[in-house]
Amino acid sequence: MKSEEVTRILENAIRIGKGVIRYGSVASYIPELAKADKNKLGICLYTIDGNQFETGNTEDRFTIQSISKVMALCLALETFGAEFVFDHVGVEPSGEAFNSLVELDNRSNRPFNPMINSGAIAVASFIEPKVSFEEMLKLARCFCQDDGIVLDEKVYHSEMSNVARNRAIAYLLESKGVIGGNVEEALDFYVKMCSLSVTAESLASLGLLLANDGVDPSGKRLLDSDTVRVVKTIMLTCGMYDGSGEFAVRVGIPSKSGVGGGLLSVVDGKMGIGIYGPALDEKGNSIAGRKILQFLSSQMKLHIFAKKD
Ligand code: GLU
């Protein structure tokens, strides 16, 4: 596809995205997130052959929130191996909200998957005794090719002051023997990793790394191929909260959203896409981001099962 054509598609995409922002609202259960400007919107698309396309608010910083679950899972798989991780956390969609504890209490003794809070808090509890938060921060900067990533202290403290639900999940995990170490330390690590400040550009770089099998643009392998395959598969089946099935059918691009308004998408073997749009739909996904990805998928034939010409 020619560059001018991609630029035109992105311009249309942002127009379509802007058209639905009014139907969404910013997250408010973490008070600091409620301060975001819901009209912000940026798309960033980095291709494996080195092209970069950007439009809108692609340099605005916001907190990564649930998208950090992708990096934490990569780290856990590389540190402890898939067998250990999936002995403790499943790989099935839960069909429940990201912060639900009903299915964990009633239907299973381990979290359904690592993309919901229970699974990610469990993953954080494995990582935390071995990897300091500073090391996690360094890793995030490296995966996202972004030295500007820092801990957003305001969002971190805002979430820590409103953490009762995640604390309940963490202690439920302890009661089921999934968390063996210090529950408060695991919870703190989890909230810190959610409070990393990124941009749509950082997310596009992370997407590109995963699209390119774990190899960064300089040709250095940062992640094992098996890790990347597993993570992309879980993003496809579980990455968009309890809207993951519909998103897989309509868009078909492994993605992960966060309540800060970020969206990370991986078009395998082709490109990474990063979006920032803090107005969320009722499931917690960026409302404009979802619409934009659907448009890009159809215009650029990016669906994982798109008919090859
Ligand atoms: N830190 C947020 C929480 O645990 C992340 C939620 C999200 O982005 O889905 O509630």
Short mmCIF file of C-alpha atoms and ligand atoms in Angstrom, two decimals:
data_model
loop_
_atom_site.label_atom_id
_atom_site.label_comp_id
_atom_site.label_asym_id
_atom_site.label_seq_id
_atom_site.Cartn_x
_atom_site.Cartn_y
_atom_site.Cartn_z
CA MET A 1 0.00 0.00 0.00
CA LYS A 2 1.38 3.43 -0.93
CA SER A 3 2.26 5.92 1.84
CA GLU A 4 -0.24 8.51 0.56
CA GLU A 5 -2.98 5.91 0.71
CA VAL A 6 -2.13 4.96 4.31
CA THR A 7 -2.05 8.66 5.28
CA ARG A 8 -5.49 9.16 3.72
CA ILE A 9 -6.88 6.11 5.52
CA LEU A 10 -5.51 7.37 8.86
CA GLU A 11 -7.07 10.79 8.32
CA ASN A 12 -10.43 9.16 7.65
CA ALA A 13 -9.93 6.85 10.63
CA ILE A 14 -9.40 9.74 13.02
CA ARG A 15 -12.46 11.52 11.65
CA ILE A 16 -14.56 8.38 12.19
CA GLY A 17 -13.10 7.94 15.68
CA LYS A 18 -13.86 11.54 16.64
CA GLY A 19 -17.47 10.97 15.61
CA VAL A 20 -18.06 8.46 18.43
CA ILE A 21 -16.14 10.14 21.27
CA ARG A 22 -19.30 11.78 22.57
CA TYR A 23 -20.80 8.37 23.34
CA GLY A 24 -17.90 7.44 25.64
CA SER A 25 -16.69 8.63 29.02
CA VAL A 26 -13.34 8.74 30.79
CA ALA A 27 -12.67 6.27 33.61
CA SER A 28 -13.48 7.78 36.99
CA TYR A 29 -13.06 4.93 39.48
CA ILE A 30 -9.42 6.03 39.71
CA PRO A 31 -10.07 9.76 40.40
CA GLU A 32 -6.90 10.97 38.68
CA LEU A 33 -8.00 9.34 35.39
CA ALA A 34 -11.21 11.39 35.41
CA LYS A 35 -9.09 14.48 34.69
CA ALA A 36 -8.24 13.27 31.15
CA ASP A 37 -9.57 15.28 28.20
CA LYS A 38 -12.01 12.90 26.53
CA ASN A 39 -11.56 14.58 23.14
CA LYS A 40 -7.92 13.59 22.79
CA LEU A 41 -7.26 11.10 20.03
CA GLY A 42 -4.06 9.89 18.40
CA ILE A 43 -3.08 6.98 16.15
CA CYS A 44 0.38 5.79 15.44
CA LEU A 45 1.30 3.04 13.05
CA TYR A 46 4.85 1.63 12.75
CA THR A 47 5.52 -0.92 10.03
CA ILE A 48 8.14 -3.67 10.01
CA ASP A 49 9.71 -2.17 6.89
CA GLY A 50 10.44 1.03 8.81
CA ASN A 51 7.57 3.35 7.89
CA GLN A 52 5.91 5.48 10.54
CA PHE A 53 2.49 7.08 10.20
CA GLU A 54 1.04 9.30 12.91
CA THR A 55 -1.91 11.56 13.34
CA GLY A 56 -3.50 13.40 16.29
CA ASN A 57 -2.30 13.37 19.91
CA THR A 58 0.39 10.73 19.55
CA GLU A 59 2.86 12.35 21.97
CA ASP A 60 0.47 12.93 24.88
CA ARG A 61 1.39 10.94 27.98
CA PHE A 62 -1.18 8.80 29.77
CA THR A 63 -0.97 5.76 32.02
CA ILE A 64 -0.61 2.37 30.43
CA GLN A 65 -3.00 0.64 32.89
CA SER A 66 -3.99 -2.86 31.74
CA ILE A 67 -1.68 -2.81 28.72
CA SER A 68 1.16 -3.35 31.21
CA LYS A 69 -0.31 -6.85 31.66
CA VAL A 70 1.17 -7.72 28.27
CA MET A 71 4.69 -6.74 29.33
CA ALA A 72 4.33 -8.43 32.71
CA LEU A 73 3.22 -11.65 31.03
CA CYS A 74 6.21 -11.51 28.65
CA LEU A 75 8.52 -11.06 31.62
CA ALA A 76 6.91 -13.87 33.63
CA LEU A 77 7.05 -16.30 30.69
CA GLU A 78 10.71 -15.52 30.08
CA THR A 79 11.63 -15.71 33.76
CA PHE A 80 9.61 -18.69 34.96
CA GLY A 81 8.57 -20.53 31.78
CA ALA A 82 5.09 -21.19 30.39
CA GLU A 83 4.54 -24.33 32.45
CA PHE A 84 4.88 -22.53 35.78
CA VAL A 85 2.86 -19.49 34.71
CA PHE A 86 -0.04 -21.48 33.26
CA ASP A 87 -0.10 -23.85 36.22
CA HIS A 88 -1.18 -20.82 38.23
CA VAL A 89 -3.12 -18.68 35.71
CA GLY A 90 -5.41 -19.99 32.96
CA VAL A 91 -5.75 -18.91 29.34
CA GLU A 92 -9.55 -18.82 28.95
CA PRO A 93 -11.67 -15.71 28.45
CA SER A 94 -13.62 -15.07 31.65
CA GLY A 95 -16.65 -13.39 30.08
CA GLU A 96 -16.68 -11.13 33.15
CA ALA A 97 -15.50 -7.57 33.77
CA PHE A 98 -11.76 -7.01 34.18
CA ASN A 99 -12.03 -6.43 37.93
CA SER A 100 -14.48 -9.22 38.67
CA LEU A 101 -13.87 -11.76 41.41
CA VAL A 102 -17.01 -13.88 41.05
CA GLU A 103 -15.61 -16.37 38.56
CA LEU A 104 -12.40 -16.64 40.57
CA ASP A 105 -14.36 -17.41 43.71
CA ASN A 106 -17.08 -19.62 42.25
CA ARG A 107 -15.80 -21.30 39.12
CA SER A 108 -12.08 -21.79 39.48
CA ASN A 109 -9.19 -21.87 41.89
CA ARG A 110 -6.96 -19.85 39.60
CA PRO A 111 -7.51 -16.70 37.56
CA PHE A 112 -9.05 -17.30 34.14
CA ASN A 113 -6.33 -15.44 32.22
CA PRO A 114 -3.45 -12.98 32.68
CA MET A 115 -5.25 -10.06 30.96
CA ILE A 116 -7.79 -9.54 33.74
CA ASN A 117 -6.87 -8.06 37.12
CA SER A 118 -6.86 -11.34 39.06
CA GLY A 119 -4.50 -12.95 36.53
CA ALA A 120 -2.25 -9.91 36.32
CA ILE A 121 -2.03 -9.52 40.10
CA ALA A 122 -1.01 -13.19 40.27
CA VAL A 123 1.62 -12.59 37.55
CA ALA A 124 2.86 -9.51 39.45
CA SER A 125 3.21 -11.65 42.59
CA PHE A 126 5.53 -14.06 40.73
CA ILE A 127 7.64 -11.26 39.27
CA GLU A 128 7.87 -8.93 42.28
CA PRO A 129 10.27 -10.92 44.49
CA LYS A 130 12.70 -11.36 41.58
CA VAL A 131 12.44 -8.15 39.56
CA SER A 132 12.51 -4.69 41.11
CA PHE A 133 10.11 -2.05 39.86
CA GLU A 134 13.13 -0.10 38.53
CA GLU A 135 14.05 -3.12 36.39
CA MET A 136 10.47 -3.38 35.13
CA LEU A 137 10.60 0.33 34.25
CA LYS A 138 13.84 -0.18 32.32
CA LEU A 139 12.29 -3.08 30.47
CA ALA A 140 9.23 -1.00 29.57
CA ARG A 141 11.49 1.75 28.20
CA CYS A 142 13.34 -0.80 26.12
CA PHE A 143 10.24 -2.64 24.79
CA CYS A 144 8.56 0.69 23.95
CA GLN A 145 11.72 2.44 22.68
CA ASP A 146 10.79 5.29 24.98
CA ASP A 147 13.13 6.70 27.64
CA GLY A 148 10.43 9.17 28.66
CA ILE A 149 8.40 6.48 30.45
CA VAL A 150 8.20 7.21 34.20
CA LEU A 151 5.98 6.24 37.10
CA ASP A 152 3.03 8.64 37.11
CA GLU A 153 3.02 9.31 40.85
CA LYS A 154 -0.36 11.06 40.84
CA VAL A 155 -2.15 8.17 39.15
CA TYR A 156 -0.27 5.64 41.30
CA HIS A 157 -1.33 7.33 44.56
CA SER A 158 -4.85 7.88 43.25
CA GLU A 159 -5.23 4.18 42.49
CA MET A 160 -3.58 3.13 45.78
CA SER A 161 -6.17 5.22 47.63
CA ASN A 162 -8.94 3.39 45.81
CA VAL A 163 -7.54 -0.10 45.66
CA ALA A 164 -10.05 -2.01 47.82
CA ARG A 165 -11.34 -4.17 44.98
CA ASN A 166 -7.92 -5.17 43.71
CA ARG A 167 -6.83 -5.77 47.31
CA ALA A 168 -9.83 -8.09 47.74
CA ILE A 169 -8.81 -9.95 44.58
CA ALA A 170 -5.22 -10.24 45.84
CA TYR A 171 -6.27 -11.70 49.20
CA LEU A 172 -8.71 -14.06 47.48
CA LEU A 173 -5.74 -15.24 45.40
CA GLU A 174 -3.77 -15.77 48.59
CA SER A 175 -6.63 -17.77 50.11
CA LYS A 176 -6.57 -20.03 47.06
CA GLY A 177 -2.81 -20.51 47.27
CA VAL A 178 -2.11 -18.67 43.99
CA ILE A 179 -0.16 -15.91 45.76
CA GLY A 180 2.40 -17.38 48.13
CA GLY A 181 4.49 -14.31 49.00
CA ASN A 182 3.73 -10.84 50.32
CA VAL A 183 0.28 -9.80 49.07
CA GLU A 184 0.74 -6.06 49.68
CA GLU A 185 4.06 -6.02 47.80
CA ALA A 186 2.45 -7.82 44.84
CA LEU A 187 -0.44 -5.36 44.82
CA ASP A 188 1.92 -2.39 44.97
CA PHE A 189 3.97 -3.74 42.05
CA TYR A 190 0.77 -4.30 40.05
CA VAL A 191 -0.50 -0.74 40.62
CA LYS A 192 2.94 0.70 39.82
CA MET A 193 3.17 -1.17 36.52
CA CYS A 194 -0.31 0.14 35.62
CA SER A 195 0.87 3.69 36.38
CA LEU A 196 3.68 3.83 33.82
CA SER A 197 3.27 6.84 31.55
CA VAL A 198 3.32 6.06 27.83
CA THR A 199 2.27 7.61 24.53
CA ALA A 200 0.56 6.23 21.43
CA GLU A 201 4.07 6.16 19.95
CA SER A 202 5.40 3.96 22.77
CA LEU A 203 2.52 1.55 22.26
CA ALA A 204 3.13 1.40 18.50
CA SER A 205 6.77 0.47 19.22
CA LEU A 206 5.69 -2.25 21.64
CA GLY A 207 3.25 -3.50 19.00
CA LEU A 208 5.99 -3.50 16.40
CA LEU A 209 8.26 -5.56 18.67
CA LEU A 210 5.52 -8.18 19.03
CA ALA A 211 4.61 -8.04 15.33
CA ASN A 212 8.26 -8.69 14.54
CA ASP A 213 8.49 -11.86 16.65
CA GLY A 214 10.27 -10.15 19.58
CA VAL A 215 13.03 -8.54 17.50
CA ASP A 216 13.51 -4.76 17.90
CA PRO A 217 14.11 -2.36 14.96
CA SER A 218 17.91 -2.61 15.40
CA GLY A 219 17.67 -6.38 14.84
CA LYS A 220 18.19 -7.34 18.49
CA ARG A 221 16.02 -10.15 19.86
CA LEU A 222 14.37 -8.93 23.08
CA LEU A 223 11.85 -11.73 23.52
CA ASP A 224 11.72 -15.41 22.76
CA SER A 225 9.60 -16.38 19.77
CA ASP A 226 7.46 -18.77 21.87
CA THR A 227 6.74 -16.01 24.39
CA VAL A 228 5.58 -13.67 21.65
CA ARG A 229 3.34 -16.32 20.06
CA VAL A 230 1.64 -17.12 23.37
CA VAL A 231 1.17 -13.45 24.30
CA LYS A 232 -0.34 -12.51 20.92
CA THR A 233 -2.74 -15.44 21.12
CA ILE A 234 -3.93 -14.40 24.59
CA MET A 235 -4.29 -10.79 23.41
CA LEU A 236 -6.56 -12.01 20.61
CA THR A 237 -8.78 -14.10 22.87
CA CYS A 238 -8.75 -12.02 26.07
CA GLY A 239 -7.25 -8.57 25.37
CA MET A 240 -10.40 -6.48 25.04
CA TYR A 241 -12.09 -7.29 28.34
CA ASP A 242 -15.46 -9.02 27.94
CA GLY A 243 -15.71 -7.53 24.44
CA SER A 244 -12.85 -9.74 23.17
CA GLY A 245 -14.98 -12.17 21.13
CA GLU A 246 -16.85 -9.50 19.22
CA PHE A 247 -13.63 -7.56 18.65
CA ALA A 248 -11.90 -10.69 17.31
CA VAL A 249 -14.73 -11.22 14.82
CA ARG A 250 -15.06 -7.62 13.69
CA VAL A 251 -11.43 -6.49 13.83
CA GLY A 252 -9.30 -9.63 14.16
CA ILE A 253 -6.12 -7.89 15.38
CA PRO A 254 -4.54 -9.06 18.67
CA SER A 255 -4.97 -6.02 20.93
CA LYS A 256 -4.92 -4.94 24.55
CA SER A 257 -6.71 -1.96 25.96
CA GLY A 258 -6.32 -0.04 29.20
CA VAL A 259 -8.69 2.21 31.13
CA GLY A 260 -6.28 5.11 30.63
CA GLY A 261 -7.48 5.11 27.01
CA GLY A 262 -4.55 3.31 25.42
CA LEU A 263 -4.80 0.55 22.84
CA LEU A 264 -1.95 -1.68 21.74
CA SER A 265 -2.46 -3.67 18.53
CA VAL A 266 -0.25 -6.16 16.75
CA VAL A 267 -0.68 -6.92 13.07
CA ASP A 268 1.47 -10.01 12.88
CA GLY A 269 4.46 -9.72 10.56
CA LYS A 270 3.35 -6.26 9.45
CA MET A 271 3.01 -3.47 12.00
CA GLY A 272 2.40 -2.20 15.49
CA ILE A 273 -0.43 0.22 16.17
CA GLY A 274 -0.74 2.51 19.20
CA ILE A 275 -3.85 4.55 19.94
CA TYR A 276 -4.74 7.05 22.62
CA GLY A 277 -8.40 7.89 23.15
CA PRO A 278 -9.49 8.20 26.79
CA ALA A 279 -13.26 8.17 26.17
CA LEU A 280 -14.20 4.58 26.98
CA ASP A 281 -17.14 2.39 26.01
CA GLU A 282 -19.21 0.47 28.57
CA LYS A 283 -16.67 -2.40 28.64
CA GLY A 284 -13.69 -0.11 29.32
CA ASN A 285 -12.22 -0.02 25.79
CA SER A 286 -11.38 3.25 24.03
CA ILE A 287 -14.59 3.91 22.10
CA ALA A 288 -12.86 5.78 19.28
CA GLY A 289 -9.95 3.33 19.28
CA ARG A 290 -12.27 0.39 18.72
CA LYS A 291 -13.99 2.13 15.82
CA ILE A 292 -10.65 3.17 14.31
CA LEU A 293 -9.25 -0.34 14.45
CA GLN A 294 -12.37 -1.73 12.82
CA PHE A 295 -11.99 0.79 10.02
CA LEU A 296 -8.24 0.16 9.59
CA SER A 297 -8.80 -3.59 9.60
CA SER A 298 -11.35 -3.41 6.79
CA GLN A 299 -9.53 -0.77 4.70
CA MET A 300 -6.08 -2.31 5.01
CA LYS A 301 -7.16 -5.98 5.24
CA LEU A 302 -5.53 -6.44 8.63
CA HIS A 303 -7.89 -9.08 10.05
CA ILE A 304 -5.90 -12.15 11.08
CA PHE A 305 -8.10 -14.22 8.73
CA ALA A 306 -8.46 -11.62 5.99
CA LYS A 307 -8.71 -13.17 2.55
CA LYS A 308 -5.28 -12.95 0.93
CA ASP A 309 -5.40 -11.49 -2.61
N1 GLU B 1 -5.05 -0.35 37.24
C1 GLU B 1 -6.34 -0.66 36.71
C2 GLU B 1 -7.10 -1.54 37.65
O1 GLU B 1 -6.57 -2.44 38.18
C3 GLU B 1 -6.19 -1.32 35.37
C4 GLU B 1 -7.50 -1.60 34.74
C5 GLU B 1 -7.50 -1.65 33.26
O2 GLU B 1 -6.84 -0.88 32.57
O3 GLU B 1 -8.24 -2.52 32.78
O4 GLU B 1 -8.26 -1.36 37.91
#
